[in-house]
């Protein structure tokens, strides 16, 4: 299952998960040797979805790798949907390149037309090579360099036309969670036809209530047309909120195609230093979560996602930061259903000035933001877009990239505030470009004493006044300490659970009692594998700052955080 609601009643969708043929290509000869036409005989079976690193012998493999399988279709046009992969993807059908993309956390759709109905050969090249100049993320990153098709692959088949794209926007007559509301829908739909002429009909449903019917007249050649359905009023709507996560199905239907989106109606705004959800102030009691598990890598099953969410809700959290990349769509569906607020970002982590100056960094970053927002725009749980994490925002290079990202995101989405996580708050020159200020600091862990937090917060608020930043809400987006699971001692020395417990007790009390801080995201939910590049300062080659270990067993700090977040 790739989503928690039925996306199609008419469109034929087949999952291509299961055993594929697989072969690594460490010397990058596959393209030259045309593996996409003659797949190597000595390939091995591998399961999709999955990270190849969990296969025996491939733990540290990083580079190019090839997948192959066949698919059947009775149609002449299909869409191949890759839900998640790491790095580059190139798709070949029947020996010909069909499409490629850099960046896979938001997935990739590859439309193939002109097919002869029958069996076809599908070959996929993916390459998770990291460098330290313009891959996103760079090689120096604090999570494991997994590779592969780590989420599902689907085959979609089309008749005469398909709903290629859509955007659902709305206005609320009143922003009041306590009563039913009237909503005005503004929907734009892009339809691609494959026939040479003819007519069709576009229908709009909300929860099976037919709202509009629009004639579709295709020009006399295969083309894309846009249809707007505006100002369509629907009454009796209940708003989406953490306490009442009301969701509705918006369905678009053509004669032979359809697609359903599940949305929630809410507003998220910033005003006078506060974050307002449906015009009510909210405090974000959050945690940072990687999509990682030692037995699955990024390819986490739904059972584990649900378990994570239950543990996080049990902690008293109302917010999760998807550190540091777009998450699986089905996890976002879970958050929509459970009313958990989400901060989503692209994996642009720790870029120094020289990497920020690389033109490919900007190009790839803009593309990844566009893919993320296009894929996830309709999730009510997503309340914040993050531009990047701990890039060197003391530099003009960072200012240029941040400005370009902010303009791109705001051109795609005017309904959500934007931020980035800064590790140089006092020297940062980019904070005026975003709506929320988010600070990553580890006083008392990596440097200084924990008491330095108080002095820092005072200094930062002075900076906000002198630089005209007042009115921007402050979030502490990362703070935490490492603890080896089971290391319980009488002393509070570093790497003990006792130290981590005392650290989070002190910092959370400080932040939760500061009226200028509207949100906290603990670093981090669970222990995760780190990258080879960092293994010498990561005991076990893991980042051990989880308040549960990698098998989701609670450390001492879990219970302290639960008391503070639930107010028990
Ligand atoms: C950084 C970074 C995290 C990293 C953490 C740590 O703030 O954003 O991805 O894992 O610090 O050092 O543990």
XYZ file of C-alpha atoms and ligand atoms in Angstrom:
581
model
C 0.000 0.000 0.000
C 1.401 3.364 -1.026
C -1.341 5.675 0.268
C -3.943 5.427 3.038
C -6.883 6.265 0.772
C -8.066 5.046 -2.632
C -6.463 7.295 -5.257
C -8.156 5.831 -8.338
C -11.465 4.166 -9.145
C -10.896 4.170 -12.943
C -7.152 4.490 -13.585
C -5.424 1.103 -13.718
C -2.454 1.060 -11.326
C -0.168 -1.942 -10.870
C 2.603 -2.188 -8.321
C 5.940 -3.305 -9.737
C 7.319 -4.232 -6.317
C 8.983 -7.587 -5.725
C 12.092 -9.223 -7.191
C 14.001 -7.277 -9.853
C 17.364 -8.230 -11.369
C 20.172 -6.121 -9.932
C 23.849 -5.410 -10.539
C 26.211 -2.815 -9.091
C 28.343 -0.810 -11.522
C 31.323 0.444 -9.492
C 33.338 1.259 -12.608
C 30.393 3.029 -14.303
C 30.613 0.913 -17.484
C 26.899 0.072 -17.719
C 25.932 2.945 -19.991
C 28.891 2.424 -22.298
C 28.243 -1.299 -22.431
C 24.502 -0.640 -22.949
C 23.288 -2.739 -20.022
C 19.912 -1.171 -20.741
C 19.754 -3.264 -23.910
C 21.626 -6.377 -22.771
C 21.265 -6.706 -19.019
C 24.258 -8.608 -17.582
C 23.757 -12.356 -17.178
C 25.495 -12.310 -13.760
C 22.888 -10.004 -12.219
C 21.266 -11.096 -8.949
C 17.670 -10.822 -7.669
C 16.937 -7.971 -5.235
C 13.705 -6.817 -3.606
C 12.104 -3.485 -4.478
C 11.452 -1.434 -2.394
C 14.693 -1.745 -0.466
C 18.120 -0.258 0.223
C 20.862 -2.337 -1.357
C 23.019 -1.661 1.731
C 20.968 -4.211 3.678
C 22.024 -6.942 1.227
C 24.958 -9.040 2.471
C 28.196 -7.691 1.021
C 26.759 -4.345 -0.101
C 26.696 -2.492 3.231
C 29.053 0.274 2.183
C 28.489 0.161 -1.594
C 28.063 3.671 -2.979
C 27.799 4.430 -6.678
C 25.882 3.337 -9.765
C 23.624 0.276 -9.739
C 21.181 -1.174 -12.262
C 17.736 -2.757 -11.866
C 15.779 -4.719 -14.483
C 12.335 -6.319 -14.843
C 9.565 -6.593 -17.414
C 6.079 -5.125 -17.356
C 2.928 -5.806 -19.366
C 0.427 -3.295 -20.684
C -2.533 -3.298 -23.059
C -2.198 0.469 -23.590
C 0.063 2.690 -25.686
C 0.794 5.170 -22.902
C 1.846 4.518 -19.319
C 3.353 6.371 -16.387
C 6.121 4.767 -14.347
C 6.075 6.174 -10.803
C 9.155 5.766 -8.610
C 8.159 6.730 -5.053
C 11.688 7.063 -3.687
C 15.338 6.582 -4.591
C 18.627 8.155 -3.585
C 20.460 10.492 -5.976
C 20.218 10.068 -9.742
C 17.717 7.948 -11.684
C 17.684 7.069 -15.404
C 14.819 5.014 -16.873
C 15.105 2.896 -20.017
C 12.180 1.143 -21.728
C 12.862 -1.412 -24.474
C 16.463 -0.247 -24.717
C 15.752 3.459 -25.093
C 16.244 6.189 -22.440
C 12.804 7.379 -21.356
C 13.713 9.964 -18.728
C 15.955 10.927 -15.816
C 15.982 13.073 -12.676
C 18.354 14.119 -9.894
C 16.898 13.817 -6.395
C 14.574 11.049 -5.361
C 13.042 11.743 -1.943
C 9.971 13.297 -3.614
C 9.790 10.566 -6.249
C 9.886 10.626 -10.050
C 7.176 10.064 -12.704
C 8.201 8.968 -16.179
C 5.542 9.120 -18.932
C 6.014 6.710 -21.824
C 3.918 7.073 -24.998
C 3.821 5.236 -28.346
C 4.112 1.786 -26.769
C 2.982 -1.335 -28.586
C 0.624 -3.168 -26.182
C 2.378 -6.238 -24.729
C 5.525 -7.010 -22.707
C 8.229 -4.398 -22.223
C 11.742 -4.335 -20.805
C 12.310 -1.865 -17.978
C 15.862 -0.994 -16.877
C 16.661 1.590 -14.188
C 20.035 3.118 -13.365
C 20.346 4.787 -9.978
C 23.484 6.343 -8.542
C 23.911 7.471 -4.920
C 27.451 8.844 -5.341
C 27.997 11.759 -2.912
C 30.643 14.425 -3.378
C 31.516 17.516 -1.351
C 30.617 20.150 -3.893
C 27.197 19.700 -5.488
C 25.397 16.505 -4.652
C 22.428 17.084 -2.313
C 23.289 15.907 0.281
C 27.058 16.173 0.318
C 29.253 13.206 1.298
C 29.817 14.777 4.727
C 26.338 14.269 6.145
C 25.105 12.821 9.416
C 23.056 9.941 8.084
C 23.915 6.758 6.207
C 24.523 6.822 2.453
C 21.801 4.319 1.590
C 21.187 3.576 -2.085
C 18.520 2.062 -4.244
C 14.818 2.123 -5.073
C 13.834 2.384 -1.424
C 10.127 3.038 -1.969
C 7.539 1.407 -4.287
C 7.356 1.508 -8.082
C 3.950 1.727 -9.813
C 2.741 1.302 -13.412
C -0.178 3.544 -14.404
C -2.007 2.853 -17.712
C -3.993 5.389 -19.753
C -6.618 5.287 -22.500
C -7.341 8.472 -24.429
C -6.384 11.094 -21.831
C -5.163 11.499 -18.252
C -5.261 14.019 -15.463
C -1.621 14.994 -15.509
C -1.656 17.613 -12.760
C -3.983 19.507 -10.474
C -3.879 22.106 -7.720
C -6.632 22.474 -5.127
C -6.793 25.850 -3.388
C -9.542 27.227 -1.213
C -10.819 30.173 0.738
C -12.624 29.800 4.046
C -15.710 31.904 4.718
C -14.784 31.951 8.412
C -11.876 30.492 10.318
C -13.654 28.859 13.223
C -13.071 25.264 14.309
C -16.212 25.192 16.422
C -18.738 25.528 13.611
C -19.336 24.201 10.113
C -17.734 26.405 7.490
C -18.330 27.310 3.877
C -15.328 26.723 1.638
C -14.756 28.188 -1.824
C -12.726 25.796 -3.982
C -10.388 26.985 -6.733
C -9.114 24.028 -8.716
C -6.878 24.017 -11.774
C -6.473 20.802 -13.737
C -4.019 19.909 -16.507
C -5.277 17.225 -18.894
C -3.059 15.544 -21.452
C -4.825 13.806 -24.306
C -3.321 11.048 -26.399
C -5.975 10.900 -29.125
C -5.894 13.315 -32.052
C -9.208 14.956 -31.291
C -12.508 14.435 -29.474
C -14.287 15.586 -26.384
C -14.301 14.520 -22.776
C -15.923 15.645 -19.559
C -14.268 16.675 -16.300
C -16.254 16.050 -13.127
C -15.409 17.352 -9.653
C -16.578 15.514 -6.543
C -16.153 16.287 -2.869
C -16.775 13.160 -0.806
C -18.912 11.719 -3.643
C -20.968 14.924 -3.906
C -20.852 16.033 -7.571
C -19.861 19.699 -7.498
C -19.101 20.574 -11.105
C -19.069 19.203 -14.647
C -16.860 20.859 -17.272
C -16.857 20.012 -20.998
C -13.395 19.220 -22.327
C -12.762 19.946 -25.996
C -9.428 18.719 -27.213
C -7.826 20.546 -30.112
C -7.339 18.448 -33.212
C -3.902 17.235 -32.106
C -2.656 15.501 -29.009
C -2.081 18.313 -26.503
C -2.255 19.498 -22.900
C -5.144 21.684 -21.829
C -5.882 23.450 -18.569
C -9.292 23.698 -16.984
C -10.166 25.966 -14.072
C -13.004 25.261 -11.693
C -13.276 28.361 -9.548
C -15.328 29.700 -6.675
C -17.183 26.446 -6.077
C -18.826 26.822 -2.666
C -19.266 23.897 -0.291
C -20.998 24.372 3.065
C -20.922 22.239 6.202
C -17.154 21.829 6.130
C -15.315 21.098 9.397
C -11.792 22.502 9.657
C -8.674 20.335 10.023
C -6.791 20.702 13.294
C -4.594 18.512 15.535
C -7.592 17.810 17.777
C -10.070 17.333 14.929
C -8.119 16.243 11.813
C -11.157 16.366 9.486
C -10.290 15.156 5.995
C -12.193 15.267 2.695
C -11.759 13.458 -0.618
C -11.582 15.651 -3.708
C -12.018 13.520 -6.817
C -11.419 14.564 -10.421
C -12.835 12.311 -13.132
C -12.590 12.071 -16.931
C -14.365 9.496 -19.102
C -11.531 6.976 -18.634
C -9.304 8.396 -15.910
C -9.551 9.835 -12.399
C -7.550 10.814 -9.366
C -8.492 11.465 -5.743
C -6.711 13.808 -3.340
C -7.360 13.849 0.411
C -7.246 17.310 1.957
C -7.975 19.142 5.147
C -9.127 22.756 5.344
C -7.085 24.920 7.682
C -4.902 28.041 7.798
C -1.376 28.459 9.186
C -0.087 31.993 9.668
C 2.589 33.986 11.481
C 1.579 37.086 13.411
C 3.418 39.170 16.058
C 5.931 36.505 16.919
C 3.363 33.724 17.146
C 2.339 30.798 14.936
C -1.438 30.552 14.420
C -3.330 27.483 13.250
C -6.909 28.443 12.311
C -6.222 31.799 13.948
C -5.336 30.143 17.291
C -1.807 30.336 18.748
C -0.020 26.998 18.786
C 3.152 25.827 20.512
C 5.101 23.176 18.642
C 6.132 20.342 20.956
C 8.281 18.588 18.447
C 10.946 16.060 17.696
C 13.285 15.442 14.762
C 12.734 12.101 13.025
C 14.876 10.344 10.426
C 13.234 7.656 8.253
C 15.775 5.055 9.322
C 15.909 1.596 10.857
C 18.925 -0.739 10.933
C 17.044 -3.575 9.224
C 15.288 -1.443 6.601
C 17.348 1.681 6.016
C 15.021 4.239 4.403
C 12.701 1.481 3.140
C 10.549 1.478 6.266
C 7.321 -0.566 6.262
C 4.037 1.043 7.294
C 3.925 -0.988 10.534
C 7.158 0.661 11.678
C 5.995 4.142 10.623
C 2.824 3.641 12.661
C 4.837 2.402 15.656
C 7.083 5.481 15.436
C 4.057 7.749 15.324
C 2.444 6.018 18.305
C 5.656 6.387 20.339
C 5.961 10.067 19.346
C 2.320 10.776 20.211
C 2.796 8.943 23.519
C 5.658 11.338 24.193
C 3.181 14.253 24.052
C 4.445 15.652 20.741
C 2.175 17.523 18.359
C 4.923 18.165 15.759
C 7.613 16.302 13.828
C 10.433 17.711 11.706
C 11.174 15.374 8.824
C 14.931 15.722 9.269
C 16.266 16.047 6.650
C 14.368 15.021 3.513
C 10.829 14.545 2.124
C 9.216 11.538 3.789
C 7.180 8.668 2.327
C 3.728 9.881 1.165
C 2.018 7.229 3.271
C 3.712 8.592 6.410
C 2.351 12.041 5.550
C -1.093 10.443 5.128
C -0.702 9.058 8.648
C 0.150 12.524 9.979
C -2.902 13.983 8.206
C -5.100 11.394 9.912
C -3.506 11.761 13.335
C -3.320 15.560 13.358
C 0.461 15.723 13.795
C 2.096 18.892 12.413
C 5.006 18.408 10.019
C 8.024 20.458 8.901
C 9.319 19.136 5.583
C 12.622 20.013 3.927
C 15.066 18.951 1.212
C 18.324 17.184 2.152
C 20.540 20.263 1.827
C 22.688 19.687 4.884
C 25.749 21.523 6.112
C 26.793 23.182 2.829
C 29.975 25.266 3.224
C 30.512 28.401 1.177
C 32.336 26.746 -1.751
C 29.524 24.183 -2.236
C 26.887 26.930 -2.025
C 28.707 28.742 -4.840
C 28.460 25.735 -7.167
C 25.748 26.501 -9.806
C 24.620 22.853 -9.754
C 23.807 23.187 -6.048
C 21.349 25.999 -6.747
C 19.860 24.237 -9.775
C 19.378 20.943 -7.944
C 18.096 22.630 -4.795
C 15.448 24.594 -6.691
C 14.352 21.434 -8.496
C 14.101 19.466 -5.247
C 11.979 22.198 -3.632
C 9.685 22.219 -6.664
C 9.302 18.417 -6.601
C 8.647 18.437 -2.845
C 5.933 21.107 -2.990
C 4.291 19.645 -6.096
C 4.081 16.231 -4.433
C 3.053 17.303 -0.923
C 1.131 20.589 -1.326
C -2.219 19.134 -0.280
C -1.192 17.564 3.062
C -2.804 19.625 5.857
C -0.266 18.211 8.347
C 2.574 20.034 6.564
C 2.681 23.513 8.128
C 6.282 24.578 7.413
C 8.681 24.256 4.461
C 12.368 24.145 5.433
C 14.820 25.590 2.893
C 18.009 23.919 4.141
C 19.846 22.770 7.283
C 22.982 24.292 8.793
C 24.405 25.712 5.600
C 26.899 28.535 6.158
C 24.391 31.371 6.439
C 27.168 33.794 7.438
C 28.054 34.060 3.729
C 26.767 35.959 0.716
C 26.686 32.648 -1.155
C 24.121 31.390 1.361
C 22.150 34.614 1.081
C 21.876 34.197 -2.713
C 20.765 30.550 -2.450
C 18.363 31.234 0.417
C 16.779 34.155 -1.436
C 16.333 32.056 -4.578
C 14.814 29.181 -2.575
C 12.472 31.524 -0.683
C 11.261 33.112 -3.934
C 10.753 29.706 -5.555
C 8.790 28.296 -2.601
C 6.651 31.405 -2.228
C 5.888 31.302 -5.958
C 4.596 27.748 -5.492
C 2.902 28.061 -2.106
C 1.602 31.200 -0.400
C -0.250 29.241 2.275
C 2.632 28.131 4.519
C 5.455 29.903 6.388
C 9.061 29.087 5.513
C 12.195 28.706 7.594
C 15.640 27.091 7.658
C 17.673 25.675 10.537
C 20.640 27.900 11.322
C 23.706 26.816 13.265
C 25.189 30.344 13.222
C 22.287 32.372 14.669
C 24.370 35.252 16.010
C 26.332 35.733 12.756
C 23.510 34.730 10.392
C 22.826 37.239 7.558
C 19.829 35.465 5.950
C 17.181 35.446 8.682
C 15.217 38.345 7.186
C 14.415 36.131 4.181
C 12.200 33.683 6.096
C 9.079 33.813 8.257
C 10.243 31.736 11.232
C 13.660 31.676 12.928
C 14.846 28.138 13.690
C 17.982 27.552 15.738
C 20.163 24.437 16.008
C 22.570 24.633 18.969
C 24.324 22.146 21.264
C 25.648 24.208 24.174
C 26.882 21.759 26.803
C 27.312 18.934 24.319
C 29.664 19.916 21.477
C 30.890 23.108 23.082
C 30.560 25.455 26.068
C 28.527 24.634 29.201
C 24.771 24.038 29.136
C 24.207 27.264 31.082
C 25.477 29.132 27.997
C 21.986 28.637 26.547
C 20.641 31.435 28.768
C 23.288 33.924 27.741
C 22.896 32.931 24.089
C 19.122 33.459 24.112
C 19.586 36.901 25.604
C 22.211 37.811 23.000
C 20.031 36.497 20.175
C 17.010 38.526 21.213
C 19.201 41.618 21.249
C 20.324 40.748 17.705
C 16.678 40.372 16.649
C 15.905 43.882 17.919
C 18.957 45.532 16.343
C 18.376 43.772 13.003
C 14.633 44.371 12.832
C 13.794 40.684 13.137
C 11.277 41.084 15.967
C 7.890 39.615 15.076
C 9.463 36.457 13.688
C 8.628 33.494 15.938
C 11.606 31.587 17.380
C 11.878 27.794 17.186
C 14.674 25.769 18.774
C 14.848 23.256 15.946
C 17.663 21.094 17.289
C 19.092 20.530 20.740
C 20.148 17.297 22.408
C 22.889 15.005 23.642
C 24.175 11.546 22.874
C 23.429 8.533 25.070
C 24.446 4.930 24.505
C 21.372 2.783 25.202
C 21.780 0.957 28.499
C 24.622 3.166 29.747
C 23.133 4.036 33.150
C 25.627 5.415 35.658
C 25.775 7.181 39.021
C 27.708 10.028 37.369
C 26.298 12.155 34.557
C 29.209 11.723 32.199
C 28.685 12.230 28.462
C 27.292 9.285 26.470
C 25.347 8.092 29.535
C 21.558 8.043 29.550
C 21.775 10.046 32.784
C 23.609 12.894 31.052
C 21.119 12.993 28.170
C 18.210 12.920 30.604
C 19.583 15.841 32.633
C 20.451 17.737 29.438
C 16.934 17.553 27.988
C 15.357 18.265 31.384
C 17.357 21.500 31.665
C 16.942 22.693 28.078
C 13.256 21.817 27.662
C 12.375 23.566 30.944
C 14.296 26.624 29.755
C 12.603 26.731 26.328
C 9.068 25.808 27.426
C 9.168 28.696 29.908
C 10.423 31.278 27.410
C 7.424 33.205 25.945
C 9.467 34.129 22.845
C 10.018 30.477 21.892
C 7.000 29.020 20.088
C 8.441 25.607 19.288
C 11.010 22.983 20.215
C 12.197 20.003 18.166
C 14.387 17.636 20.192
C 17.368 16.155 18.402
C 16.403 13.403 17.965
C 13.695 10.709 18.043
C 15.744 7.523 17.455
C 19.385 6.519 17.088
C 20.333 6.297 13.409
C 23.233 5.006 11.338
C 25.658 7.783 10.445
C 27.865 8.166 7.384
C 31.318 6.620 7.046
C 32.692 10.159 6.832
C 31.678 10.795 10.463
C 32.209 7.347 11.949
C 35.182 8.295 14.109
C 33.118 10.708 16.191
C 29.985 8.574 16.212
C 30.228 5.614 18.636
C 28.979 2.426 16.867
C 28.952 4.534 13.662
C 25.550 5.703 14.899
C 24.210 9.087 15.818
C 23.236 8.235 19.411
C 21.147 11.304 20.282
C 17.860 9.419 20.009
C 15.622 9.321 23.056
C 14.801 5.832 21.857
C 17.459 3.586 20.389
C 17.428 2.342 16.797
C 15.081 -0.514 17.787
C 12.711 2.027 19.364
C 13.534 1.090 22.971
C 13.162 4.103 25.290
C 16.121 5.663 27.051
C 15.789 7.350 30.445
C 15.247 10.763 28.808
C 12.072 9.549 27.067
C 10.138 9.643 30.334
C 11.440 13.086 31.331
C 10.471 14.526 27.935
C 7.045 12.876 28.226
C 6.462 14.596 31.592
C 7.489 17.974 30.167
C 5.579 17.701 26.867
C 2.393 16.328 28.461
C 2.621 18.638 31.464
C 2.100 15.580 33.672
C 23.123 18.886 13.386
C 22.388 18.300 12.209
C 21.878 16.913 12.478
C 22.976 16.146 13.192
C 23.096 16.759 14.574
C 24.157 16.063 15.421
O 22.401 19.901 13.964
O 21.310 19.094 11.750
O 21.526 16.301 11.235
O 22.690 14.763 13.248
O 23.514 18.115 14.460
O 25.289 16.546 15.385
O 23.827 15.067 16.032
